[in-house]
Amino acid sequence: MRPQDIIRKKRDGGELSREEIEFFVSGVTSGDVAEYQISAWLMAVFLNGMTDAEQSALTLAMLHSGEILNFKDIPKPKVDKHSTGGVGDKTSLLIAPFVAAAGACEPMISGRGLGHTGGTLDKLESIPGYRVNLSLSEFSAVLDQCGFAMNGQTAEIAPADRKLYALRDATATIEAIPLIVASIISKKCAAGLDAMAIDVKTGSGAFMREREQSRRLARALAKTGNSLGVRSQALITDMNQPLGQAVGNSVEVLECIQLLRGEVSEGTKPVLDLSIELAARMLVLAKIESSIESARARIKQVHESGAALECFRQNVEAQCGDPRVCDEPERILPLTDKSFKVESPRSGFVVKVNAQEIGHAIAEAGGGRVRVEDEIDPRVAFIAELRIGDEVRAGESIGVVYSADQDCGQHAAVRIQAAYEIGDERPAALELIKEVIE
Amino acid sequence: MRPQDIIRKKRDGGELSREEIEFFVSGVTSGDVAEYQISAWLMAVFLNGMTDAEQSALTLAMLHSGEILNFKDIPKPKVDKHSTGGVGDKTSLLIAPFVAAAGACEPMISGRGLGHTGGTLDKLESIPGYRVNLSLSEFSAVLDQCGFAMNGQTAEIAPADRKLYALRDATATIEAIPLIVASIISKKCAAGLDAMAIDVKTGSGAFMREREQSRRLARALAKTGNSLGVRSQALITDMNQPLGQAVGNSVEVLECIQLLRGEVSEGTKPVLDLSIELAARMLVLAKIESSIESARARIKQVHESGAALECFRQNVEAQCGDPRVCDEPERILPLTDKSFKVESPRSGFVVKVNAQEIGHAIAEAGGGRVRVEDEIDPRVAFIAELRIGDEVRAGESIGVVYSADQDCGQHAAVRIQAAYEIGDERPAALELIKEVIE
């Protein structure tokens, strides 16, 4: 077998065999396939797609390119959630204590933020002392003790994905569904999961802005997860505005702790609702509950009883963070002193929000990364005070930007102001959960 | 401008601007665009094609990536021929003295053989002493003195093409028409031509086996040449069997000298006919003759008068070869002592020939290159004794293989025997010149 023959076959629209895909991916990992051959193949896959069989084989080959974790000693079902990413999407921090308190076990391998979306690891680091670089044995111990653990990806997990991702970024082949699916599912499966819920965002702050595209991705993710023996379900959920009020790192952790403590507002309720729904689906997939109704009730119960907050507190302590943040949330790294009000330029209703623009504005102000190597200021934030459908008068506040730098803060406030479209008629309400894909 | 944005645009089927193509090609030459980006772009071009405007811009950018020769001091029209390659295709060695003797000037930059096709440089080197590594000033002097000069490509001509070609070979993107056209036309235009005839082969020994594919290539070549100010015409010609009788290096030069000397046989006549037709079209394109009829008459006249042979003799001498080969052709490097008869397995008519298989058999026996770094034995040859339509009896000779090595020779004879299909009915005659594309 030669790499160029495999490239040619995909170029001509042929279906690659399992052996051909294994040969190619193992060459990617070992370096035997040159980078210029990999990128020609990536473009051929981008333009010609993959069949279900190819998709499974690619995902499996990427999974087997590295270490596969195994938590068989922990006698609970292993379950996780993946989100395709959005603005203000912080459900991971609620879902993990929810499902752990309900008897499942969530070994969560997370990433850093890049572009307009944040990353769970960055958020967690705004809890003083919190470690996201646990060794595998530390990770396993925390998981056993608390029912969930949250950590960064190690170099041993799916190394083929790291190489492919770097090349995709440089060759405009990021957005191909087969490549996205293989990247996500191979990494998730490497954590030894039994079941997985997938939150596919759709709308102005999502990677997939169009519903049909989101649907295709959701189907491919669920199908591939199931084909690899991980019971999977995908939800298509709204990302036409920030999820909840907080966009930033400290501020998102703060919002989560408030929600875990039962402090819910109109603006933050969607975060809780979506977290409960996803966590409930995870319980059903994990076979802890037999119906979605009983699963929802169980999650609400662990929330209202404070069991989930207690689970979170244990995890923070086990991962070397300051557990007092659960009682005194102001112990989270604070916001900046300087703040910048975003005013509505006119009276009317919020009809549309460019959520991606809000994400980019906060990233550029230092709250996220424009480039992989950027440092993050966890205090930079935007707190939204309006949601789509809300009425507003000229000069009233849309929200507040926090930034230590005058120019950065002002610039972000101007960008965010322009991201809100104020119209004359109240728009129809947006459904938070749009579709369930089995 | 960033390379990945240009890749994305081509990926999405957009039309690249002249500036974008110039930026990309100059990055290829300088090394600023990484090889993995180039190859992703090559695959996107392969699958999405190029418009005429993009094709011209790409060819021009590749032309300007290196040195452009200029023979303005020679007061004759500069004209050349390009062939897409075939088996036994040796017309270059006849056409150059034909057009030179008729008053044009042919600065010929040629290549080496690879795969099933031979290369003019390899053939010329079977003339004892003949140099194909002239300096630019030597090349110019020979051109001025003899009306034609034949040389290898220097590193200074179209360096972007060399880099792209190596990547295309490794990434299965060789066969894309826009890339083929840019490669051919940029190198030809770098020789400062006024006019160009293009011989696009079609059939079992051609790179393009299908007529429609050959036609698309021929149109793109002629159109792009004309768009760059080089008056161009393409002919689609038959390559369903070796052109003439000789396949190999020494033996092809021998056949050409015999033809220049007026020694024409039924088997070698197609070489002469095609050479006259191409040379005549070059005279018209060069505006030396005003009609194709008068041009054909002029070429026949310089052939029959011996003026073309004299031109060839002068060139051999000027390029340090032994000019006595023109009078005593046996001075060309001889054939091997060992020969292997290829017998017809049955009685009937030659109905079909796999010309590519003959080319590969001779290359593998040492008469060509399987890999770029292979050495050539110029004595290895196949001399065909039958053409499509000829009648043959079981056991009679199809042709003879020459090889110094017993095993190689026998193996080649077996392969070539299998490349001839003998049937019961005489097939329709093949047209040598199938189509003219303006």
CSV table of N, CA and C in Angstrom, one decimal, chain A residues 125-249:
chain,number,residue,atom,x,y,z
A,125,GLU,N,-9.7,27.0,35.9
A,125,GLU,CA,-8.5,27.7,36.5
A,125,GLU,C,-8.8,29.0,37.1
A,126,SER,N,-10.0,29.5,37.0
A,126,SER,CA,-10.3,30.7,37.8
A,126,SER,C,-10.7,30.4,39.2
A,127,ILE,N,-10.8,29.1,39.5
A,127,ILE,CA,-10.9,28.7,40.9
A,127,ILE,C,-9.5,28.6,41.5
A,128,PRO,N,-9.2,29.4,42.5
A,128,PRO,CA,-7.8,29.4,43.0
A,128,PRO,C,-7.3,28.0,43.4
A,129,GLY,N,-6.2,27.6,42.8
A,129,GLY,CA,-5.5,26.4,43.1
A,129,GLY,C,-6.0,25.2,42.2
A,130,TYR,N,-7.1,25.3,41.6
A,130,TYR,CA,-7.7,24.2,40.8
A,130,TYR,C,-6.7,23.6,39.8
A,131,ARG,N,-6.4,22.3,39.8
A,131,ARG,CA,-5.4,21.7,38.9
A,131,ARG,C,-6.2,20.9,37.8
A,132,VAL,N,-5.7,21.1,36.5
A,132,VAL,CA,-6.3,20.4,35.4
A,132,VAL,C,-5.2,19.6,34.7
A,133,ASN,N,-4.1,19.4,35.4
A,133,ASN,CA,-3.0,18.6,34.8
A,133,ASN,C,-2.7,17.4,35.7
A,134,LEU,N,-3.8,16.7,36.1
A,134,LEU,CA,-3.6,15.5,37.0
A,134,LEU,C,-2.9,14.4,36.2
A,135,SER,N,-2.2,13.6,36.9
A,135,SER,CA,-1.6,12.4,36.3
A,135,SER,C,-2.8,11.4,36.1
A,136,LEU,N,-2.6,10.3,35.3
A,136,LEU,CA,-3.6,9.4,35.1
A,136,LEU,C,-4.1,8.7,36.4
A,137,SER,N,-3.1,8.5,37.4
A,137,SER,CA,-3.6,7.8,38.6
A,137,SER,C,-4.3,8.8,39.5
A,138,GLU,N,-3.9,10.1,39.5
A,138,GLU,CA,-4.6,11.1,40.2
A,138,GLU,C,-6.0,11.3,39.7
A,139,PHE,N,-6.1,11.3,38.4
A,139,PHE,CA,-7.4,11.5,37.7
A,139,PHE,C,-8.3,10.4,38.1
A,140,SER,N,-7.8,9.1,38.1
A,140,SER,CA,-8.6,8.0,38.4
A,140,SER,C,-9.0,8.0,39.9
A,141,ALA,N,-8.2,8.5,40.7
A,141,ALA,CA,-8.5,8.6,42.2
A,141,ALA,C,-9.6,9.6,42.4
A,142,VAL,N,-9.5,10.8,41.7
A,142,VAL,CA,-10.5,11.8,41.9
A,142,VAL,C,-11.9,11.3,41.4
A,143,LEU,N,-11.8,10.6,40.2
A,143,LEU,CA,-13.0,10.1,39.6
A,143,LEU,C,-13.7,9.1,40.5
A,144,ASP,N,-12.9,8.2,41.2
A,144,ASP,CA,-13.5,7.2,42.1
A,144,ASP,C,-14.1,7.9,43.3
A,145,GLN,N,-13.4,8.9,43.8
A,145,GLN,CA,-13.8,9.6,45.0
A,145,GLN,C,-15.1,10.4,44.8
A,146,CYS,N,-15.1,11.3,43.7
A,146,CYS,CA,-16.1,12.3,43.5
A,146,CYS,C,-17.2,11.9,42.5
A,147,GLY,N,-16.9,10.9,41.7
A,147,GLY,CA,-17.9,10.6,40.6
A,147,GLY,C,-17.6,11.3,39.4
A,148,PHE,N,-16.7,12.4,39.4
A,148,PHE,CA,-16.3,13.0,38.2
A,148,PHE,C,-14.9,13.6,38.4
A,149,ALA,N,-14.2,13.8,37.3
A,149,ALA,CA,-12.9,14.4,37.3
A,149,ALA,C,-12.8,15.2,36.0
A,150,MET,N,-12.1,16.3,36.1
A,150,MET,CA,-12.0,17.2,34.9
A,150,MET,C,-10.5,17.5,34.6
A,151,ASN,N,-10.0,17.1,33.5
A,151,ASN,CA,-8.6,17.2,33.2
A,151,ASN,C,-8.3,17.6,31.8
A,152,GLY,N,-7.1,18.0,31.5
A,152,GLY,CA,-6.7,18.3,30.1
A,152,GLY,C,-6.3,17.0,29.4
A,153,GLN,N,-6.2,17.1,28.1
A,153,GLN,CA,-5.9,16.0,27.3
A,153,GLN,C,-4.4,15.7,27.4
A,154,THR,N,-4.0,14.4,27.6
A,154,THR,CA,-2.6,14.1,27.6
A,154,THR,C,-2.1,13.8,26.2
A,155,ALA,N,-0.8,13.8,26.1
A,155,ALA,CA,-0.2,13.6,24.7
A,155,ALA,C,-0.5,12.1,24.3
A,156,GLU,N,-0.8,11.3,25.2
A,156,GLU,CA,-1.0,9.8,24.8
A,156,GLU,C,-2.3,9.5,24.2
A,157,ILE,N,-3.3,10.4,24.4
A,157,ILE,CA,-4.6,10.2,23.8
A,157,ILE,C,-4.7,10.6,22.4
A,158,ALA,N,-5.1,9.7,21.5
A,158,ALA,CA,-5.4,10.0,20.1
A,158,ALA,C,-4.3,11.0,19.4
A,159,PRO,N,-3.1,10.6,19.4
A,159,PRO,CA,-2.0,11.5,18.9
A,159,PRO,C,-2.3,11.8,17.4
A,160,ALA,N,-2.9,10.9,16.6
A,160,ALA,CA,-3.2,11.1,15.2
A,160,ALA,C,-4.1,12.4,15.1
A,161,ASP,N,-5.0,12.5,16.1
A,161,ASP,CA,-5.9,13.7,16.0
A,161,ASP,C,-5.2,15.0,16.1
A,162,ARG,N,-4.2,15.0,17.0
A,162,ARG,CA,-3.5,16.3,17.2
A,162,ARG,C,-2.8,16.7,15.9
A,163,LYS,N,-2.2,15.7,15.3
A,163,LYS,CA,-1.5,16.0,14.0
A,163,LYS,C,-2.4,16.4,12.9
A,164,LEU,N,-3.5,15.7,12.8
A,164,LEU,CA,-4.5,16.0,11.8
A,164,LEU,C,-5.1,17.4,12.1
A,165,TYR,N,-5.4,17.7,13.3
A,165,TYR,CA,-6.0,19.0,13.6
A,165,TYR,C,-5.2,20.2,13.2
A,166,ALA,N,-3.9,20.1,13.6
A,166,ALA,CA,-2.9,21.1,13.2
A,166,ALA,C,-2.9,21.4,11.7
A,167,LEU,N,-2.9,20.3,10.9
A,167,LEU,CA,-2.9,20.4,9.5
A,167,LEU,C,-4.2,20.9,8.9
A,168,ARG,N,-5.3,20.5,9.6
A,168,ARG,CA,-6.6,21.0,9.1
A,168,ARG,C,-6.7,22.5,9.3
A,169,ASP,N,-6.2,23.0,10.4
A,169,ASP,CA,-6.2,24.4,10.7
A,169,ASP,C,-5.4,25.2,9.6
A,170,ALA,N,-4.3,24.6,9.1
A,170,ALA,CA,-3.5,25.4,8.2
A,170,ALA,C,-3.9,25.1,6.7
A,171,THR,N,-4.8,24.2,6.5
A,171,THR,CA,-5.2,23.9,5.1
A,171,THR,C,-6.7,24.1,4.8
A,172,ALA,N,-7.4,24.8,5.7
A,172,ALA,CA,-8.8,25.1,5.4
A,172,ALA,C,-9.6,23.8,5.3
A,173,THR,N,-9.3,22.8,6.1
A,173,THR,CA,-10.1,21.6,6.1
A,173,THR,C,-10.7,21.3,7.5
A,174,ILE,N,-10.9,22.4,8.3
A,174,ILE,CA,-11.5,22.2,9.6
A,174,ILE,C,-13.0,21.7,9.5
A,175,GLU,N,-13.8,22.3,8.6
A,175,GLU,CA,-15.2,22.1,8.7
A,175,GLU,C,-15.8,20.9,8.1
A,176,ALA,N,-15.0,19.9,7.8
A,176,ALA,CA,-15.5,18.7,7.2
A,176,ALA,C,-16.1,17.8,8.2
A,177,ILE,N,-17.4,17.4,8.0
A,177,ILE,CA,-18.1,16.6,9.0
A,177,ILE,C,-17.3,15.3,9.4
A,178,PRO,N,-16.8,14.5,8.4
A,178,PRO,CA,-16.2,13.2,8.8
A,178,PRO,C,-14.9,13.5,9.6
A,179,LEU,N,-14.3,14.6,9.4
A,179,LEU,CA,-13.0,14.9,10.2
A,179,LEU,C,-13.4,15.4,11.6
A,180,ILE,N,-14.5,16.2,11.6
A,180,ILE,CA,-14.9,16.7,12.9
A,180,ILE,C,-15.4,15.5,13.8
A,181,VAL,N,-16.2,14.6,13.2
A,181,VAL,CA,-16.7,13.5,13.9
A,181,VAL,C,-15.6,12.6,14.4
A,182,ALA,N,-14.6,12.3,13.6
A,182,ALA,CA,-13.6,11.4,14.0
A,182,ALA,C,-12.8,12.0,15.1
A,183,SER,N,-12.5,13.3,15.0
A,183,SER,CA,-11.8,14.0,16.1
A,183,SER,C,-12.5,13.9,17.4
A,184,ILE,N,-13.7,14.3,17.4
A,184,ILE,CA,-14.5,14.3,18.7
A,184,ILE,C,-14.7,12.9,19.3
A,185,ILE,N,-15.2,12.0,18.4
A,185,ILE,CA,-15.5,10.7,19.0
A,185,ILE,C,-14.3,9.9,19.4
A,186,SER,N,-13.2,10.0,18.6
A,186,SER,CA,-12.0,9.2,19.0
A,186,SER,C,-11.5,9.7,20.4
A,187,LYS,N,-11.5,11.0,20.6
A,187,LYS,CA,-11.0,11.5,21.9
A,187,LYS,C,-12.0,11.1,23.0
A,188,LYS,N,-13.3,11.2,22.8
A,188,LYS,CA,-14.2,10.8,23.8
A,188,LYS,C,-14.1,9.3,24.2
A,189,CYS,N,-14.0,8.5,23.1
A,189,CYS,CA,-14.0,7.0,23.3
A,189,CYS,C,-12.7,6.6,24.0
A,190,ALA,N,-11.7,7.4,23.9
A,190,ALA,CA,-10.4,7.1,24.5
A,190,ALA,C,-10.5,7.2,26.0
A,191,ALA,N,-11.6,7.8,26.5
A,191,ALA,CA,-11.8,7.9,28.0
A,191,ALA,C,-12.6,6.7,28.5
A,192,GLY,N,-12.8,5.7,27.6
A,192,GLY,CA,-13.5,4.5,28.0
A,192,GLY,C,-14.9,4.6,28.4
A,193,LEU,N,-15.7,5.4,27.6
A,193,LEU,CA,-17.1,5.6,28.0
A,193,LEU,C,-18.1,4.5,27.6
A,194,ASP,N,-19.1,4.4,28.4
A,194,ASP,CA,-20.3,3.5,28.1
A,194,ASP,C,-21.3,4.3,27.3
A,195,ALA,N,-21.4,5.6,27.6
A,195,ALA,CA,-22.5,6.4,26.9
A,195,ALA,C,-22.1,7.8,26.8
A,196,MET,N,-22.8,8.5,25.9
A,196,MET,CA,-22.4,9.9,25.6
A,196,MET,C,-23.5,10.7,25.1
A,197,ALA,N,-23.7,11.9,25.7
A,197,ALA,CA,-24.7,12.9,25.1
A,197,ALA,C,-23.9,13.9,24.3
A,198,ILE,N,-24.5,14.3,23.2
A,198,ILE,CA,-23.8,15.3,22.4
A,198,ILE,C,-24.6,16.5,22.2
A,199,ASP,N,-24.1,17.6,22.5
A,199,ASP,CA,-24.9,18.9,22.4
A,199,ASP,C,-24.4,19.6,21.1
A,200,VAL,N,-25.1,19.5,20.0
A,200,VAL,CA,-24.7,20.2,18.8
A,200,VAL,C,-25.4,21.5,18.7
A,201,LYS,N,-24.6,22.6,18.8
A,201,LYS,CA,-25.2,23.9,18.8
A,201,LYS,C,-25.5,24.4,17.4
A,202,THR,N,-26.5,25.2,17.3
A,202,THR,CA,-26.9,25.7,16.0
A,202,THR,C,-27.3,27.2,16.1
A,203,GLY,N,-26.8,28.0,15.2
A,203,GLY,CA,-27.1,29.4,15.3
A,203,GLY,C,-25.9,30.3,15.2
A,204,SER,N,-26.1,31.6,15.5
A,204,SER,CA,-25.1,32.6,15.2
A,204,SER,C,-23.8,32.5,16.0
A,205,GLY,N,-23.8,31.7,17.1
A,205,GLY,CA,-22.6,31.6,17.9
A,205,GLY,C,-22.0,30.2,17.8
A,206,ALA,N,-22.6,29.4,16.8
A,206,ALA,CA,-22.1,28.0,16.7
A,206,ALA,C,-21.2,27.9,15.5
A,207,PHE,N,-20.4,26.8,15.4
A,207,PHE,CA,-19.6,26.6,14.2
A,207,PHE,C,-20.5,26.3,13.1
A,208,MET,N,-21.6,25.5,13.3
A,208,MET,CA,-22.6,25.3,12.3
A,208,MET,C,-23.7,26.2,12.5
A,209,ARG,N,-23.9,27.2,11.6
A,209,ARG,CA,-24.9,28.2,11.8
A,209,ARG,C,-26.2,27.7,11.2
A,210,GLU,N,-26.2,26.8,10.3
A,210,GLU,CA,-27.4,26.4,9.6
A,210,GLU,C,-28.0,25.1,10.3
A,211,ARG,N,-29.3,25.1,10.4
A,211,ARG,CA,-29.9,23.9,11.1
A,211,ARG,C,-29.6,22.6,10.4
A,212,GLU,N,-29.7,22.6,9.0
A,212,GLU,CA,-29.5,21.3,8.3
A,212,GLU,C,-28.1,20.8,8.5
A,213,GLN,N,-27.1,21.7,8.5
A,213,GLN,CA,-25.7,21.3,8.7
A,213,GLN,C,-25.5,20.8,10.1
A,214,SER,N,-26.1,21.4,11.1
A,214,SER,CA,-26.1,21.0,12.4
A,214,SER,C,-26.7,19.6,12.6
A,215,ARG,N,-27.8,19.4,11.8
A,215,ARG,CA,-28.5,18.1,11.9
A,215,ARG,C,-27.6,17.0,11.3
A,216,ARG,N,-26.9,17.3,10.2
A,216,ARG,CA,-26.0,16.3,9.6
A,216,ARG,C,-24.9,15.9,10.5
A,217,LEU,N,-24.3,17.0,11.2
A,217,LEU,CA,-23.3,16.7,12.1
A,217,LEU,C,-23.8,15.9,13.3
A,218,ALA,N,-24.9,16.2,13.8
A,218,ALA,CA,-25.5,15.5,15.0
A,218,ALA,C,-25.7,14.0,14.6
A,219,ARG,N,-26.3,13.8,13.4
A,219,ARG,CA,-26.5,12.4,13.0
A,219,ARG,C,-25.3,11.6,12.9
A,220,ALA,N,-24.2,12.3,12.3
A,220,ALA,CA,-23.0,11.5,12.1
A,220,ALA,C,-22.3,11.3,13.4
A,221,LEU,N,-22.4,12.2,14.4
A,221,LEU,CA,-21.8,12.0,15.7
A,221,LEU,C,-22.4,10.9,16.4
A,222,ALA,N,-23.8,10.9,16.5
A,222,ALA,CA,-24.5,9.9,17.2
A,222,ALA,C,-24.3,8.5,16.6
A,223,LYS,N,-24.4,8.4,15.3
A,223,LYS,CA,-24.2,7.2,14.6
A,223,LYS,C,-22.8,6.6,14.8
A,224,THR,N,-21.8,7.4,14.7
A,224,THR,CA,-20.4,6.9,14.8
A,224,THR,C,-20.2,6.5,16.3
A,225,GLY,N,-20.7,7.3,17.2
A,225,GLY,CA,-20.5,6.9,18.6
A,225,GLY,C,-21.1,5.5,18.9
A,226,ASN,N,-22.4,5.3,18.4
A,226,ASN,CA,-23.0,4.0,18.6
A,226,ASN,C,-22.3,2.9,17.9
A,227,SER,N,-21.8,3.2,16.6
A,227,SER,CA,-21.1,2.2,15.9
A,227,SER,C,-19.8,1.7,16.6
A,228,LEU,N,-19.3,2.5,17.5
A,228,LEU,CA,-18.1,2.2,18.2
A,228,LEU,C,-18.4,1.6,19.6
A,229,GLY,N,-19.7,1.3,19.8
A,229,GLY,CA,-20.1,0.7,21.1
A,229,GLY,C,-20.4,1.6,22.2
A,230,VAL,N,-20.4,3.0,21.9
A,230,VAL,CA,-20.7,3.9,23.0
A,230,VAL,C,-22.2,4.4,22.7
A,231,ARG,N,-23.1,4.1,23.7
A,231,ARG,CA,-24.5,4.5,23.5
A,231,ARG,C,-24.6,6.0,23.4
A,232,SER,N,-25.0,6.6,22.2
A,232,SER,CA,-24.9,8.0,22.0
A,232,SER,C,-26.2,8.6,21.6
A,233,GLN,N,-26.4,9.8,22.0
A,233,GLN,CA,-27.6,10.6,21.6
A,233,GLN,C,-27.2,12.0,21.4
A,234,ALA,N,-27.7,12.7,20.3
A,234,ALA,CA,-27.3,14.1,20.1
A,234,ALA,C,-28.5,15.0,20.2
A,235,LEU,N,-28.4,16.1,20.8
A,235,LEU,CA,-29.4,17.2,20.9
A,235,LEU,C,-28.9,18.3,20.1
A,236,ILE,N,-29.9,18.9,19.3
A,236,ILE,CA,-29.6,20.2,18.6
A,236,ILE,C,-30.1,21.3,19.4
A,237,THR,N,-29.3,22.2,19.9
A,237,THR,CA,-29.7,23.2,20.8
A,237,THR,C,-29.4,24.6,20.3
A,238,ASP,N,-30.1,25.6,20.9
A,238,ASP,CA,-30.0,26.9,20.3
A,238,ASP,C,-28.7,27.6,20.7
A,239,MET,N,-28.0,28.3,19.8
A,239,MET,CA,-26.9,29.1,20.1
A,239,MET,C,-27.0,30.4,19.3
A,240,ASN,N,-28.2,31.0,19.4
A,240,ASN,CA,-28.4,32.3,18.7
A,240,ASN,C,-28.1,33.5,19.6
A,241,GLN,N,-27.8,33.2,20.9
A,241,GLN,CA,-27.4,34.2,21.8
A,241,GLN,C,-26.6,33.5,22.9
A,242,PRO,N,-25.8,34.3,23.7
A,242,PRO,CA,-25.0,33.6,24.7
A,242,PRO,C,-25.9,32.7,25.6
A,243,LEU,N,-25.4,31.6,26.1
A,243,LEU,CA,-26.2,30.7,26.9
A,243,LEU,C,-26.0,31.3,28.4
A,244,GLY,N,-27.1,31.7,28.9
A,244,GLY,CA,-27.0,32.4,30.3
A,244,GLY,C,-26.6,33.8,30.1
A,245,GLN,N,-26.2,34.4,31.2
A,245,GLN,CA,-25.8,35.8,31.2
A,245,GLN,C,-24.3,36.0,31.0
A,246,ALA,N,-23.5,35.1,31.6
A,246,ALA,CA,-22.1,35.3,31.7
A,246,ALA,C,-21.3,34.7,30.5
A,247,VAL,N,-20.4,35.6,30.0
A,247,VAL,CA,-19.4,35.2,28.9
A,247,VAL,C,-18.0,35.6,29.4
A,248,GLY,N,-17.2,34.7,29.7
A,248,GLY,CA,-15.8,35.0,30.2
A,248,GLY,C,-15.5,33.8,31.1
A,249,ASN,N,-14.4,33.9,31.8
A,249,ASN,CA,-13.9,32.7,32.5
A,249,ASN,C,-14.4,32.7,34.0
